[in-house]
Tab-separated table of C-alpha atoms in Angstrom:
chain	number	residue	atom	x	y	z
A	1	THR	CA	0.000	0.000	0.000
A	2	GLN	CA	1.252	3.458	-0.883
A	3	LEU	CA	1.733	5.915	1.977
A	4	LEU	CA	1.246	9.680	2.125
A	5	GLU	CA	3.074	11.726	4.742
A	6	GLN	CA	1.453	15.009	5.560
A	7	SER	CA	3.143	17.874	7.399
A	8	PRO	CA	2.854	19.701	9.640
A	9	GLN	CA	0.410	17.854	11.883
A	10	PHE	CA	-0.710	21.034	13.637
A	11	LEU	CA	-0.572	24.667	12.645
A	12	SER	CA	-1.778	27.611	14.715
A	13	ILE	CA	-1.388	31.007	13.075
A	14	GLN	CA	-2.734	34.542	13.233
A	15	GLU	CA	-5.255	35.871	10.752
A	16	GLY	CA	-3.516	37.318	7.702
A	17	GLU	CA	-0.503	34.986	7.765
A	18	ASN	CA	0.445	32.643	4.936
A	19	LEU	CA	0.959	28.905	5.326
A	20	THR	CA	1.888	25.817	3.358
A	21	VAL	CA	0.883	22.211	3.995
A	22	TYR	CA	2.864	19.397	2.401
A	23	CYS	CA	1.935	15.922	1.281
A	24	ASN	CA	4.789	13.594	0.325
A	25	SER	CA	5.262	10.031	-0.813
A	26	SER	CA	7.868	7.802	-2.386
A	27	SER	CA	5.157	6.407	-4.659
A	28	VAL	CA	3.540	7.802	-7.767
A	29	PHE	CA	-0.149	8.662	-7.665
A	30	SER	CA	-2.546	8.872	-10.599
A	31	SER	CA	-4.290	11.862	-8.989
A	32	LEU	CA	-4.276	13.767	-5.748
A	33	GLN	CA	-7.141	15.397	-3.895
A	34	TRP	CA	-7.264	17.890	-1.062
A	35	TYR	CA	-10.146	17.941	1.387
A	36	ARG	CA	-11.164	20.124	4.318
A	37	GLN	CA	-13.083	18.654	7.204
A	38	GLU	CA	-14.852	20.459	10.024
A	39	PRO	CA	-15.697	18.809	13.359
A	40	GLY	CA	-18.593	16.360	13.139
A	41	GLU	CA	-18.789	16.543	9.355
A	42	GLY	CA	-17.420	14.607	6.418
A	43	PRO	CA	-14.452	15.850	4.364
A	44	VAL	CA	-15.320	18.307	1.600
A	45	LEU	CA	-13.427	18.025	-1.660
A	46	LEU	CA	-11.447	21.189	-2.450
A	47	VAL	CA	-9.523	20.214	-5.562
A	48	THR	CA	-8.209	17.352	-7.673
A	49	VAL	CA	-4.874	17.536	-9.493
A	50	VAL	CA	-3.976	14.978	-12.113
A	51	THR	CA	-1.025	16.174	-14.196
A	52	GLY	CA	2.542	16.382	-12.870
A	53	GLY	CA	3.451	20.026	-12.250
A	54	GLU	CA	-0.182	21.104	-12.282
A	55	VAL	CA	-1.117	24.202	-10.283
A	56	LYS	CA	-4.702	25.054	-9.362
A	57	LYS	CA	-5.997	28.117	-7.538
A	58	LEU	CA	-9.167	28.384	-5.514
A	59	LYS	CA	-9.447	31.976	-4.268
A	60	ARG	CA	-6.699	32.274	-1.623
A	61	LEU	CA	-5.739	28.571	-1.873
A	62	THR	CA	-3.076	27.342	-4.290
A	63	PHE	CA	-2.570	23.643	-4.914
A	64	GLN	CA	0.421	22.136	-6.656
A	65	PHE	CA	1.120	18.589	-7.826
A	66	GLY	CA	4.777	17.626	-8.020
A	67	ASP	CA	6.376	17.017	-11.396
A	68	ALA	CA	6.848	13.331	-10.567
A	69	ARG	CA	3.325	13.037	-9.124
A	70	LYS	CA	4.730	11.943	-5.752
A	71	ASP	CA	4.027	15.051	-3.720
A	72	SER	CA	1.688	17.977	-3.417
A	73	SER	CA	1.363	21.223	-1.507
A	74	LEU	CA	-1.440	23.468	-0.390
A	75	HIS	CA	-0.634	27.147	0.143
A	76	ILE	CA	-3.070	29.519	1.818
A	77	THR	CA	-2.535	33.250	1.459
A	78	ALA	CA	-3.782	35.661	4.110
A	79	ALA	CA	-5.448	32.970	6.221
A	80	GLN	CA	-8.804	33.735	7.789
A	81	PRO	CA	-10.577	32.169	10.799
A	82	GLY	CA	-12.965	30.479	8.363
A	83	ASP	CA	-10.021	28.458	7.032
A	84	THR	CA	-9.819	26.626	10.358
A	85	GLY	CA	-10.260	22.878	9.993
A	86	LEU	CA	-8.592	19.566	9.218
A	87	TYR	CA	-6.919	19.465	5.819
A	88	LEU	CA	-6.460	16.056	4.240
A	89	CYS	CA	-4.601	15.000	1.134
A	90	ALA	CA	-5.515	11.782	-0.648
A	91	GLY	CA	-3.787	10.061	-3.534
A	92	GLY	CA	-5.265	7.671	-6.048
A	93	GLU	CA	-3.131	4.543	-6.193
A	94	GLU	CA	-1.555	4.275	-9.626
A	95	TYR	CA	-2.142	0.553	-9.906
A	96	GLY	CA	-4.565	0.109	-7.074
A	97	ASN	CA	-8.185	0.629	-6.534
A	98	LYS	CA	-8.557	3.140	-3.743
A	99	LEU	CA	-7.567	6.486	-2.278
A	100	VAL	CA	-4.747	6.656	0.253
A	101	PHE	CA	-5.153	9.413	2.832
A	102	GLY	CA	-2.549	11.408	4.681
A	103	ALA	CA	-2.932	11.777	8.460
A	104	GLY	CA	-4.141	15.350	8.103
A	105	THR	CA	-3.111	18.839	9.187
A	106	ILE	CA	-5.145	20.596	11.856
A	107	LEU	CA	-5.162	24.305	11.049
A	108	ARG	CA	-6.291	26.929	13.520
A	109	VAL	CA	-6.439	30.545	12.430
A	110	LYS	CA	-6.792	33.005	15.279
A	111	SER	CA	-8.419	36.400	14.826
B	1	LYS	CA	-28.395	17.649	-6.688
B	2	ALA	CA	-28.567	16.053	-3.241
B	3	GLY	CA	-25.312	15.029	-1.614
B	4	VAL	CA	-24.338	11.780	0.038
B	5	THR	CA	-26.636	10.914	2.900
B	6	GLN	CA	-25.866	8.626	5.805
B	7	THR	CA	-28.169	7.248	8.438
B	8	PRO	CA	-28.229	7.285	11.334
B	9	ARG	CA	-26.008	10.257	12.204
B	10	TYR	CA	-25.399	9.095	15.748
B	11	LEU	CA	-25.534	5.651	17.316
B	12	ILE	CA	-24.751	4.234	20.729
B	13	LYS	CA	-24.302	0.489	21.036
B	14	THR	CA	-23.112	-1.945	23.646
B	15	ARG	CA	-20.080	-4.166	23.275
B	16	GLY	CA	-21.032	-7.454	21.608
B	17	GLN	CA	-23.968	-6.033	19.667
B	18	GLN	CA	-24.046	-5.572	15.920
B	19	VAL	CA	-24.820	-2.460	13.890
B	20	THR	CA	-25.852	-1.607	10.341
B	21	LEU	CA	-25.088	1.760	8.780
B	22	SER	CA	-26.656	3.042	5.597
B	23	CYS	CA	-25.373	5.255	2.796
B	24	SER	CA	-27.183	6.756	-0.190
B	25	PRO	CA	-24.761	8.061	-2.835
B	26	ILE	CA	-25.182	11.058	-5.066
B	27	SER	CA	-27.657	10.310	-7.835
B	28	GLY	CA	-25.868	8.641	-10.737
B	29	HIS	CA	-22.820	7.641	-8.707
B	30	ARG	CA	-22.136	3.923	-8.785
B	31	SER	CA	-19.011	3.691	-6.626
B	32	VAL	CA	-19.360	3.757	-2.845
B	33	SER	CA	-16.473	3.562	-0.400
B	34	TRP	CA	-16.509	3.286	3.376
B	35	TYR	CA	-13.945	4.690	5.784
B	36	GLN	CA	-13.369	4.607	9.526
B	37	GLN	CA	-12.017	7.781	11.096
B	38	THR	CA	-10.523	7.897	14.579
B	39	PRO	CA	-8.272	10.486	16.247
B	40	GLY	CA	-5.430	7.993	16.532
B	41	GLN	CA	-5.534	6.291	13.130
B	42	GLY	CA	-7.008	8.960	10.894
B	43	LEU	CA	-9.033	7.937	7.859
B	44	GLN	CA	-8.756	4.249	7.141
B	45	PHE	CA	-10.237	2.563	4.094
B	46	LEU	CA	-12.750	-0.204	4.787
B	47	PHE	CA	-14.066	-1.295	1.389
B	48	GLU	CA	-15.294	-0.078	-1.974
B	49	TYR	CA	-18.232	-1.216	-4.060
B	50	PHE	CA	-18.933	-0.573	-7.702
B	51	SER	CA	-22.031	-1.912	-9.422
B	52	GLU	CA	-22.857	-4.158	-6.461
B	53	THR	CA	-19.400	-5.781	-6.438
B	54	GLN	CA	-16.825	-5.341	-3.713
B	55	ARG	CA	-13.712	-4.334	-5.629
B	56	ASN	CA	-11.337	-3.559	-2.822
B	57	LYS	CA	-11.059	-4.177	0.903
B	58	GLY	CA	-8.920	-2.626	3.606
B	59	ASN	CA	-7.177	-4.326	6.507
B	60	PHE	CA	-10.103	-4.790	8.834
B	61	PRO	CA	-11.326	-7.999	10.504
B	62	GLY	CA	-14.148	-10.027	9.057
B	63	ARG	CA	-16.539	-8.471	11.583
B	64	PHE	CA	-16.751	-5.576	9.150
B	65	SER	CA	-18.798	-6.302	6.059
B	66	GLY	CA	-20.768	-4.416	3.494
B	67	ARG	CA	-22.953	-4.655	0.468
B	68	GLN	CA	-24.327	-2.524	-2.325
B	69	PHE	CA	-27.777	-2.692	-3.811
B	70	SER	CA	-28.866	-2.299	-7.423
B	71	ASN	CA	-29.821	1.340	-6.788
B	72	SER	CA	-26.205	1.946	-5.584
B	73	ARG	CA	-27.247	2.427	-1.973
B	74	SER	CA	-24.853	0.709	0.388
B	75	GLU	CA	-24.843	-0.680	3.889
B	76	MET	CA	-22.036	-1.685	6.172
B	77	ASN	CA	-22.367	-4.029	9.099
B	78	VAL	CA	-20.183	-4.502	12.131
B	79	SER	CA	-20.814	-7.586	14.221
B	80	THR	CA	-19.691	-8.306	17.772
B	81	LEU	CA	-18.869	-4.682	18.475
B	82	GLU	CA	-15.737	-3.827	20.436
B	83	LEU	CA	-14.909	-0.637	22.310
B	84	GLY	CA	-12.269	0.128	19.675
B	85	ASP	CA	-14.927	0.275	16.974
B	86	SER	CA	-16.056	3.649	18.298
B	87	ALA	CA	-15.399	6.012	15.419
B	88	LEU	CA	-16.853	8.240	12.729
B	89	TYR	CA	-17.844	6.031	9.792
B	90	LEU	CA	-17.782	7.877	6.509
B	91	CYS	CA	-19.288	6.918	3.210
B	92	ALA	CA	-18.093	8.445	-0.052
B	93	SER	CA	-19.496	8.166	-3.542
B	94	SER	CA	-17.941	8.749	-6.926
B	95	LEU	CA	-19.061	8.727	-10.520
B	96	LYS	CA	-16.122	6.742	-11.802
B	97	PRO	CA	-14.256	3.735	-10.424
B	98	PRO	CA	-11.030	4.387	-8.486
B	99	THR	CA	-8.862	3.320	-11.414
B	100	SER	CA	-9.782	6.407	-13.417
B	101	GLY	CA	-7.216	9.187	-13.459
B	102	SER	CA	-9.607	11.886	-12.298
B	103	TYR	CA	-11.153	9.872	-9.515
B	104	GLU	CA	-13.003	12.117	-7.062
B	105	GLN	CA	-14.942	11.162	-3.979
B	106	TYR	CA	-17.703	13.065	-2.262
B	107	PHE	CA	-18.243	12.307	1.392
B	108	GLY	CA	-21.357	12.121	3.495
B	109	PRO	CA	-21.563	13.657	6.978
B	110	GLY	CA	-20.745	10.335	8.638
B	111	THR	CA	-22.253	8.188	11.360
B	112	ARG	CA	-20.792	8.683	14.816
B	113	LEU	CA	-20.749	5.258	16.471
B	114	THR	CA	-20.077	4.990	20.190
B	115	VAL	CA	-19.592	1.544	21.706
B	116	THR	CA	-19.966	1.303	25.488
């Protein structure tokens, strides 16, 4: 089974700061998704990246898929309290049949 | 379009009992996956069904089972509940099977199971 290492585990920052969350693996993934989950709810899909080197922007969030499709990053510009939550990356196994999830990054943005 | 629905949302059971959880996928979605989420282990894959066939299974004991019906609705069952089975059980649906390059899953709100 392929593994995804996500870092950092916890992040507590002030409103207006920038941050980056990383998702790394030694394996190649066919696609990579980022989700945000709030307490008591299911994860909500933010973005899917498929092509190596692909960059996608969603308002203040920028997602990048590594050239070799082994890693990804999520960058948030000018974080706001509404960005608070658990961020999860998930990779589609290249020769498998399921998504592999990272352990998650708990983000807290203080006002 | 309605999202993924799961019932019940909350459940309290006693050790040794069994439980059945239900999931209705997004209309038109034929793939349903189940996950267990706990603070210590994170999101762990249980199994995935596509067109009523179990196509993949995670590393869980045989007490965990599931099925999918012809209308794509799915159920999972846990028999002989243990305290460690307390978790948030999430169902996710997708339009395409996991082997597609642009595989995307949409999650339901989950069922919070507490075993006492």
